[in-house]
PDB file of C-alpha atoms in Angstrom:
ATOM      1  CA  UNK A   1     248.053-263.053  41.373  1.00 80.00           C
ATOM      2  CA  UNK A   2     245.141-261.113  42.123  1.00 87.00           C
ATOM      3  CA  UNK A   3     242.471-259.386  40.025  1.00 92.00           C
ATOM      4  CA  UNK A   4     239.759-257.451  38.747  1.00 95.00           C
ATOM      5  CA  UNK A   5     237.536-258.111  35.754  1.00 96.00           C
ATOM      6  CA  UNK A   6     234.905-256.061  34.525  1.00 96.00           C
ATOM      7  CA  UNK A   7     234.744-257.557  30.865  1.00 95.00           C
ATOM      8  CA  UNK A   8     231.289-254.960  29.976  1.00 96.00           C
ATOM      9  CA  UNK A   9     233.256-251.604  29.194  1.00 94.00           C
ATOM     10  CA  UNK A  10     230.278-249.566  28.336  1.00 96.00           C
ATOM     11  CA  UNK A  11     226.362-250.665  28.606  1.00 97.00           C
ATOM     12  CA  UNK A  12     223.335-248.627  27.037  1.00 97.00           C
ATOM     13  CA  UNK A  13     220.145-249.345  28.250  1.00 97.00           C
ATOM     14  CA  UNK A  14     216.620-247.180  28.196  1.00 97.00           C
ATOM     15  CA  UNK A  15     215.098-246.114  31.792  1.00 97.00           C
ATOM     16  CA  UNK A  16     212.736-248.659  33.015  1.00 97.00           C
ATOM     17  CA  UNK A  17     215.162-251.496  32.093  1.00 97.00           C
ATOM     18  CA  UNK A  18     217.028-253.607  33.994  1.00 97.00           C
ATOM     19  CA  UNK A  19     220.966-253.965  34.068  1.00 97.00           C
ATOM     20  CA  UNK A  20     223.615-256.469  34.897  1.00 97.00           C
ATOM     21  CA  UNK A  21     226.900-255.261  35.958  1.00 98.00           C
ATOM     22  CA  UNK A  22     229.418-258.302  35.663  1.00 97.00           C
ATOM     23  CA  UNK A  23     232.546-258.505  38.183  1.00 98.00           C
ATOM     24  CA  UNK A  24     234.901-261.361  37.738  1.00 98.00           C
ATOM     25  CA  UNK A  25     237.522-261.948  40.477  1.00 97.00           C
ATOM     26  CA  UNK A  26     240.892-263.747  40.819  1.00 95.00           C
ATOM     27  CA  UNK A  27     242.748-264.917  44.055  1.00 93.00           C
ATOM     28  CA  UNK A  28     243.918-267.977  45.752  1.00 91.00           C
ATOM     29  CA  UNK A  29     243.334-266.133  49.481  1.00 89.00           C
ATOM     30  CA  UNK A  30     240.312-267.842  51.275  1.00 89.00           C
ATOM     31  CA  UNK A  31     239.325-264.509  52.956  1.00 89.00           C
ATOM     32  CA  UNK A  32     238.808-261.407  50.937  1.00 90.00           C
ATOM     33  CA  UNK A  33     236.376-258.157  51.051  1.00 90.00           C
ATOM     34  CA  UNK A  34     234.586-257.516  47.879  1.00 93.00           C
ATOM     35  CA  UNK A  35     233.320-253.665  46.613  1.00 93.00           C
ATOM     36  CA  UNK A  36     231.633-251.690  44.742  1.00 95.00           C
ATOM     37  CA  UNK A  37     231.682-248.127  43.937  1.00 95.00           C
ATOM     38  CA  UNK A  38     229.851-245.413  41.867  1.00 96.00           C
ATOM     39  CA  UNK A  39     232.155-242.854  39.447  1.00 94.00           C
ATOM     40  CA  UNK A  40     228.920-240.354  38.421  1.00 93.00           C
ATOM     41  CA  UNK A  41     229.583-237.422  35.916  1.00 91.00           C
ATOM     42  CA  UNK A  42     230.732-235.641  38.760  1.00 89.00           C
ATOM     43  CA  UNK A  43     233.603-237.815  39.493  1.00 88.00           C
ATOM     44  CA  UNK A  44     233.638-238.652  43.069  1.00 89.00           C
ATOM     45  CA  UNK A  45     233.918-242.197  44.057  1.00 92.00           C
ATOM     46  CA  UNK A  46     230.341-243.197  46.210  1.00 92.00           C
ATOM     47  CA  UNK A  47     230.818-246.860  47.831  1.00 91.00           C
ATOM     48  CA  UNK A  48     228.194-248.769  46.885  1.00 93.00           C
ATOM     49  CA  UNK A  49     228.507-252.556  49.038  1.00 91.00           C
ATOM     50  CA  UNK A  50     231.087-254.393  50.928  1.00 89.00           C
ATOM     51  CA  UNK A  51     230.789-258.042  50.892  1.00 90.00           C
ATOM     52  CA  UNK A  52     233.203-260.407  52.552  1.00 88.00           C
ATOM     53  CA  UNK A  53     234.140-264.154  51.206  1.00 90.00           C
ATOM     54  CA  UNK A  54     232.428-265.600  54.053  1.00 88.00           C
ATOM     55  CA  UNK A  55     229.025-264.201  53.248  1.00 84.00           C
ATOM     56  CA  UNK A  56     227.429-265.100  50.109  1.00 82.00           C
ATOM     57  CA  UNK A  57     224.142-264.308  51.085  1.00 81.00           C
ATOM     58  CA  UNK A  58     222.832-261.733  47.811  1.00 83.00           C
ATOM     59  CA  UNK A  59     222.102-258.193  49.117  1.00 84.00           C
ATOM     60  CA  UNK A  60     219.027-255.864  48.294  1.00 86.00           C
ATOM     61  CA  UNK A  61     219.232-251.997  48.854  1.00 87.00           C
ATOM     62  CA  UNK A  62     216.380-250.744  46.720  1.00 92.00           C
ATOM     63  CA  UNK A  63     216.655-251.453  43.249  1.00 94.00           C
ATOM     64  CA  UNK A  64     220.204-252.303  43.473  1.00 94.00           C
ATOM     65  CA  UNK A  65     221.017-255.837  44.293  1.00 93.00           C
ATOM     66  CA  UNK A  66     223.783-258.304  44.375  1.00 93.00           C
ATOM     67  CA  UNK A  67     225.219-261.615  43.489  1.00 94.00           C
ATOM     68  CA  UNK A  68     228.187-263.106  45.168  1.00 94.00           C
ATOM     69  CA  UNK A  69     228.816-266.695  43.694  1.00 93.00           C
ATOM     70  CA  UNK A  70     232.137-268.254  44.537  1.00 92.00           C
ATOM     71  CA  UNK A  71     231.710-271.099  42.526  1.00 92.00           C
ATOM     72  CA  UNK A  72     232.464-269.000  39.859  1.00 95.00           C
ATOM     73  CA  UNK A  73     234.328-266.021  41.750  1.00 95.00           C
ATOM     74  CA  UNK A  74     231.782-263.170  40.208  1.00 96.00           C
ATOM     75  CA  UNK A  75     230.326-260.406  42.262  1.00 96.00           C
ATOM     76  CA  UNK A  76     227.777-259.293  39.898  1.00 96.00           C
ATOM     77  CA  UNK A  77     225.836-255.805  40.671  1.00 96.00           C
ATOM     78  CA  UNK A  78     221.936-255.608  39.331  1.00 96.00           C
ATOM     79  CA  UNK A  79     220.202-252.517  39.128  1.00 96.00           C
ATOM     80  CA  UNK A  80     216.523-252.754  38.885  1.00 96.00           C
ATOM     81  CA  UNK A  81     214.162-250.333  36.636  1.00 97.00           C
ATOM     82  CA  UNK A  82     217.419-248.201  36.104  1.00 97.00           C
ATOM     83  CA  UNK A  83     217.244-244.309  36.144  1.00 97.00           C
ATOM     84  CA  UNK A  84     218.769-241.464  34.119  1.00 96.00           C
ATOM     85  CA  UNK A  85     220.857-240.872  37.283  1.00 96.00           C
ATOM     86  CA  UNK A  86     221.967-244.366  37.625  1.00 97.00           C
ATOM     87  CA  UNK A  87     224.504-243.445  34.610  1.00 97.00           C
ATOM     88  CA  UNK A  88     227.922-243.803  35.758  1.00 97.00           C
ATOM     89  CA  UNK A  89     231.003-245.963  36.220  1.00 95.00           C
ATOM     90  CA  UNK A  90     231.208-248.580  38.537  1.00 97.00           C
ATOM     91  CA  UNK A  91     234.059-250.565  39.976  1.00 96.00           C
ATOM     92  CA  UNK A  92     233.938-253.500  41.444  1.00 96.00           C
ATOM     93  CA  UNK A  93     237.248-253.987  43.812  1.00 94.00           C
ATOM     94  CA  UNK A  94     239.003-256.842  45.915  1.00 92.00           C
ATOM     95  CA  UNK A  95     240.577-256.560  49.041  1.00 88.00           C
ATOM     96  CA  UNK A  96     242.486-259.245  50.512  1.00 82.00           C
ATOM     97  CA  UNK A  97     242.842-260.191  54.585  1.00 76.00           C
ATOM     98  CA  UNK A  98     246.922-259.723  54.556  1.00 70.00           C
ATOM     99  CA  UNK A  99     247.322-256.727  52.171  1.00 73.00           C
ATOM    100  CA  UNK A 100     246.334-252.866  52.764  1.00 74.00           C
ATOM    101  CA  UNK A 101     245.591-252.820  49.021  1.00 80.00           C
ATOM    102  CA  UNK A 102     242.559-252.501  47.500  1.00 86.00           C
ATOM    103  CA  UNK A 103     242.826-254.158  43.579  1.00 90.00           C
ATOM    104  CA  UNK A 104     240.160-252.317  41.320  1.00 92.00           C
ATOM    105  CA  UNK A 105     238.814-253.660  37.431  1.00 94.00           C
ATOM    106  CA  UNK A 106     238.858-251.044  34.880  1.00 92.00           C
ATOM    107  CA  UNK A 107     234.815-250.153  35.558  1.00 94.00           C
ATOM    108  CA  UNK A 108     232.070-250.201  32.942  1.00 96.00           C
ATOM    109  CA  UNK A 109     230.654-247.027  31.998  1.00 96.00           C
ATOM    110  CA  UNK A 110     226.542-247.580  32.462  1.00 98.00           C
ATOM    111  CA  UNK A 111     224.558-244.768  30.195  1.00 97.00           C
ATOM    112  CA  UNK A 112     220.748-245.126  31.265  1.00 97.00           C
ATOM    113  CA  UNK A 113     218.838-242.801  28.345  1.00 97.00           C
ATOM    114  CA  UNK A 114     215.295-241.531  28.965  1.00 95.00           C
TER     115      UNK A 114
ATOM    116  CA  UNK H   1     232.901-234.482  59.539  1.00 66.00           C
ATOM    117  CA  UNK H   2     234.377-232.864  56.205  1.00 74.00           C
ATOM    118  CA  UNK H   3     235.555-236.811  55.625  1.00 90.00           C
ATOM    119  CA  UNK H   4     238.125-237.003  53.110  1.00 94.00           C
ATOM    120  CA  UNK H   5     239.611-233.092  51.325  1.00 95.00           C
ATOM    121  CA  UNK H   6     241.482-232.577  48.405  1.00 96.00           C
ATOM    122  CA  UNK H   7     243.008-229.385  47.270  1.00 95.00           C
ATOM    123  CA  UNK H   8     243.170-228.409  44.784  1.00 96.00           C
ATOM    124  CA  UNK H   9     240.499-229.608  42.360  1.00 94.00           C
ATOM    125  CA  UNK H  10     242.233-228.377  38.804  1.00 95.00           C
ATOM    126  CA  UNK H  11     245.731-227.567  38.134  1.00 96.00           C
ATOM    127  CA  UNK H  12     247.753-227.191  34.596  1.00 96.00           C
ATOM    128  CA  UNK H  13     251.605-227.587  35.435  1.00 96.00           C
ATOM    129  CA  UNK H  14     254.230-227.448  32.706  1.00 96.00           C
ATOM    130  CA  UNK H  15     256.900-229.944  32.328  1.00 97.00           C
ATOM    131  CA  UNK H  16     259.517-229.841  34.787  1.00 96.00           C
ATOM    132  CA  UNK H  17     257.505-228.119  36.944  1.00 96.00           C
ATOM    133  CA  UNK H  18     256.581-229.670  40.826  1.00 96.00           C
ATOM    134  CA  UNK H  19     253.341-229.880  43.134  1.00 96.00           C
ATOM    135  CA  UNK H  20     252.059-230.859  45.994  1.00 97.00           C
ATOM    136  CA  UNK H  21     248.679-232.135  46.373  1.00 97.00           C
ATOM    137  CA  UNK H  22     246.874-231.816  49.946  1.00 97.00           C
ATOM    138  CA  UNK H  23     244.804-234.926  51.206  1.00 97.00           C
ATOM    139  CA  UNK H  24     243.153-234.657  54.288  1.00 97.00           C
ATOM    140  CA  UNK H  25     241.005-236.590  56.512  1.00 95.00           C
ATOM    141  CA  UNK H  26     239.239-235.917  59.942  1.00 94.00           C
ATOM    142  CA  UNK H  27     238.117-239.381  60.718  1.00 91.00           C
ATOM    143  CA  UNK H  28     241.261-240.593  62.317  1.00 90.00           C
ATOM    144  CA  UNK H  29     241.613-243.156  59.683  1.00 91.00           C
ATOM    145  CA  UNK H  30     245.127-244.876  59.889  1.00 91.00           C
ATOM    146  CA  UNK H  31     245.111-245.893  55.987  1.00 92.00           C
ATOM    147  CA  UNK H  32     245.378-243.733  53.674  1.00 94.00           C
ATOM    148  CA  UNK H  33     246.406-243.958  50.161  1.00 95.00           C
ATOM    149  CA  UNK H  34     246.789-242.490  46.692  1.00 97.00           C
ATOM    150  CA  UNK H  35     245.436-243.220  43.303  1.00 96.00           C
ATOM    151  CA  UNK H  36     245.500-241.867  39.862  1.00 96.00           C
ATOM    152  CA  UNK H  37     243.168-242.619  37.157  1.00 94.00           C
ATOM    153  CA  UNK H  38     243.560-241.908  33.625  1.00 91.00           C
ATOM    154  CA  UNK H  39     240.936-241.488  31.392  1.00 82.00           C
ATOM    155  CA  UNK H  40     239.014-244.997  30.525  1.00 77.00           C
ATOM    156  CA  UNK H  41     240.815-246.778  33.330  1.00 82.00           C
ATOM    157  CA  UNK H  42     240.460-247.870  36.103  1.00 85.00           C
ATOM    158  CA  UNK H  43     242.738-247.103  40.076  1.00 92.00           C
ATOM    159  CA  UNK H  44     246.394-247.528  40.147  1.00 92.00           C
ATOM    160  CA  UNK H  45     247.628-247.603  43.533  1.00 93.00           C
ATOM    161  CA  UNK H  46     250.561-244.671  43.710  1.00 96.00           C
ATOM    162  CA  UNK H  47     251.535-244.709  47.783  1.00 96.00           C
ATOM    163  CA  UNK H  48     249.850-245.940  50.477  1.00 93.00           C
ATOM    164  CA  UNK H  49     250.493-245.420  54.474  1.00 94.00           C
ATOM    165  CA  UNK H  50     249.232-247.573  57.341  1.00 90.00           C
ATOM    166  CA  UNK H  51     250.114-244.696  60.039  1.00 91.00           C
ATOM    167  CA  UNK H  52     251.839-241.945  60.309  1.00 93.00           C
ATOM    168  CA  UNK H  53     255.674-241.884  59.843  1.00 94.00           C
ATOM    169  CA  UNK H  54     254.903-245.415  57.531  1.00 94.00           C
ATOM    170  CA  UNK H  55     254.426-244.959  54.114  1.00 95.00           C
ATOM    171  CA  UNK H  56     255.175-247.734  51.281  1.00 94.00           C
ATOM    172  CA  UNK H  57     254.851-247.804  47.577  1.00 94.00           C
ATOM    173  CA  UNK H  58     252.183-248.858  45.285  1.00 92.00           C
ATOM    174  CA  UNK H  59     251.932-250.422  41.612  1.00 89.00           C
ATOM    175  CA  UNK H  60     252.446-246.697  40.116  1.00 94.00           C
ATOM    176  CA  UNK H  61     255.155-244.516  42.566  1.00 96.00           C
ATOM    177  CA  UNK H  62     257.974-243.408  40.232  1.00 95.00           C
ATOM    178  CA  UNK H  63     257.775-239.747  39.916  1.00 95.00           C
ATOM    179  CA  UNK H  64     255.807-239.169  43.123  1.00 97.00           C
ATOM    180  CA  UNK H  65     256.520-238.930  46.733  1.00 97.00           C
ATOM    181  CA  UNK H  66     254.806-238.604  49.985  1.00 97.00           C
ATOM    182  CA  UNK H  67     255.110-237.953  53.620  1.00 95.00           C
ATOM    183  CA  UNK H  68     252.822-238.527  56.753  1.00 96.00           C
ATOM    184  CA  UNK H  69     253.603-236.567  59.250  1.00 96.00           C
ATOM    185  CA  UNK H  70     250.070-236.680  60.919  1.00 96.00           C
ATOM    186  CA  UNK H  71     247.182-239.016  60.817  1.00 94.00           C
ATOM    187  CA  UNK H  72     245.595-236.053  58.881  1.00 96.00           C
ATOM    188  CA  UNK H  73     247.555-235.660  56.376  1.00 97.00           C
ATOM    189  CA  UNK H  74     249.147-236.939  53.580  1.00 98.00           C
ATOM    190  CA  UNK H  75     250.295-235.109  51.021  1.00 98.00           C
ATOM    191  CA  UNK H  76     251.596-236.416  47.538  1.00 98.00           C
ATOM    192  CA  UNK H  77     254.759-234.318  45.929  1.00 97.00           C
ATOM    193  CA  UNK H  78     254.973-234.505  42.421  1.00 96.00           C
ATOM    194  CA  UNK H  79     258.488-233.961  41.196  1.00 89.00           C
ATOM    195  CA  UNK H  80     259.349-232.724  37.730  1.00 93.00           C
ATOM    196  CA  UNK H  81     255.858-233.124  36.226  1.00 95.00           C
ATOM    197  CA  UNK H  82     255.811-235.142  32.835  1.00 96.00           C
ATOM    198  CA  UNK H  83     252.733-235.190  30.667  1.00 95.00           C
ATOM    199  CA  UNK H  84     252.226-238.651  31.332  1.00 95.00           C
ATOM    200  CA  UNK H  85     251.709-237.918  34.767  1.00 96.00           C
ATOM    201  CA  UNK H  86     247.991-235.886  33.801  1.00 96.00           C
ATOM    202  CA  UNK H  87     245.756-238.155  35.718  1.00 96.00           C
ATOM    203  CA  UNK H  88     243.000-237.453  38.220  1.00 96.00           C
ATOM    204  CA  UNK H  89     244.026-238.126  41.806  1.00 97.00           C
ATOM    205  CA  UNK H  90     242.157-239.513  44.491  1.00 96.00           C
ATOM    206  CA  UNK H  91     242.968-239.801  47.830  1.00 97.00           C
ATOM    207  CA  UNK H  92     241.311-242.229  50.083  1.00 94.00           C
ATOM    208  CA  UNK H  93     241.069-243.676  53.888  1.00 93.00           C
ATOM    209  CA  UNK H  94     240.089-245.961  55.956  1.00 89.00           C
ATOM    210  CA  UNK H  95     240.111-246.642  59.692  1.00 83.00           C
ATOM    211  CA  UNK H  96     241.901-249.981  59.635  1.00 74.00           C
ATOM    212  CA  UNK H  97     242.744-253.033  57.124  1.00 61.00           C
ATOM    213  CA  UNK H  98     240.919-255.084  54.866  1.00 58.00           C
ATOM    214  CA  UNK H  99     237.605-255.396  56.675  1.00 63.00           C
ATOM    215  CA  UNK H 100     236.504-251.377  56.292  1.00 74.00           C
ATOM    216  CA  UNK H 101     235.691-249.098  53.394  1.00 82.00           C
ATOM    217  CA  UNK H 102     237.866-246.691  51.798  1.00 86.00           C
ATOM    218  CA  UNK H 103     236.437-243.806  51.636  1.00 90.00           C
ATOM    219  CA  UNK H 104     237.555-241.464  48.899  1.00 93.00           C
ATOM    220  CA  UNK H 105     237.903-237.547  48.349  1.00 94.00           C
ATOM    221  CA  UNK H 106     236.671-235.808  45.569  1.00 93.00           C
ATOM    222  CA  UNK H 107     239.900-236.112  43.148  1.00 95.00           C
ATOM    223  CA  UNK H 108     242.222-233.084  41.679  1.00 96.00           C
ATOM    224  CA  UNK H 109     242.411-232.976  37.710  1.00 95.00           C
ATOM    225  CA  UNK H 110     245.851-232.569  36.761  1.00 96.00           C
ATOM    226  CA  UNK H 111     246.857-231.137  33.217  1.00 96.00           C
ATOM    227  CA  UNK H 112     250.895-231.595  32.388  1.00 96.00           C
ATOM    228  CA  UNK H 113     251.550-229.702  29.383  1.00 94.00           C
TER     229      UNK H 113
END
């Protein structure tokens, strides 16, 4: 079966710090397409990254970054000297090569205070 | 490009009562789909189509059904609204499989009382 895990429902942190957003990942497929999206206040969903199981090269966009291990099947999302408007929930999601599907955790609800 | 439109954004139904929400997209996307998520939760897939005149069920469909008549379109009929149906709906695309993006629309908050 395939799945999401965000274990970290809701992280706290003060502006300046630095943040760890953990993604967990289940599936016996050899190729699969791994996300991230943003859920702000507003409530659209912003993608974030797409990262396929072929690639685990890490990923910097500013002071987000990632870290695909599949050793240990974890897609984990960094932010950098976080921001008030970094506060939001993010999903990580898995998409596997034969399916149309697109399996999301349950998000964890980042609140960056000033 | 307006990407992916939902309409409407709010809506309080009472029980028994039916809907239909709009989703459309102007990026000739073949994919689209439908979610809900409840509050504290994550996306349950409701429907999903791959093309237009294909549609096929998700992990949540009882209750709802949908049509795709165009690429454009796809809207999602609820029938005989229950409360447990208040949810916020997204609608999503994307041009082909697995290897692209979905992109999502901006939701519609749905009240059953």
């Amino acid at each position: 079966a395939q799945k999401v895990t965000q274990a970290q429902t809701e992280i706290s942190v003060v502006e300046k710090e630095d943040v760890t957003l953990d993604c967990v990942y289940e599936t016996r497929d050899t190729t699969y397409y791994l996300f991230w999206y943003k859920q702000p206040p507003s409530g659209e969903l912003v993608f974030l990254i797409r990262r396929n199981s072929f690639d685990e090269q890490n990923e910097i966009s500013g002071r987000y970054s990632w870290n695909f291990q599949k050793s240990t099947s974890s897609f984990n999302f960094t932010i950098t000297a976080s921001q008030v408007v970094d506060s939001a929930v993010y999903f990580c999601a898995l998409s596997l090569y034969n399916t149309d599907k697109l399996i999301f955790g349950t998000g964890t609800r980042l609140q960056v205070f000033p | 490009n307006a990407g992916v439109t939902q309409t409407p954004k709010f809506r309080i139904l009472k029980i028994g009562q039916s809907m239909t929400l709009q989703c459309a997209q102007d990026m000739n996307h073949n994919y689209m789909y439908w979610y809900r998520q409840d509050p504290g939760m994550g996306l349950k897939l409701i429907y999903y189509s791959v093309g237009a005149g294909i549609t096929d069920k998700g992990e949540v469909p009882n209750g709802y059904n949908v049509s795709r008549s165009t690429t454009e379109d796809f809207p999602l009929r609820l029938e005989l609204a229950a409360p447990s149906q208040t949810s916020v709906y997204f609608c999503a695309s994307r041009e082909r499989r697995h290897t692209d993006t979905q992109y999502f629309g901006p939701g519609t908050r749905l009240t059953v009382l």
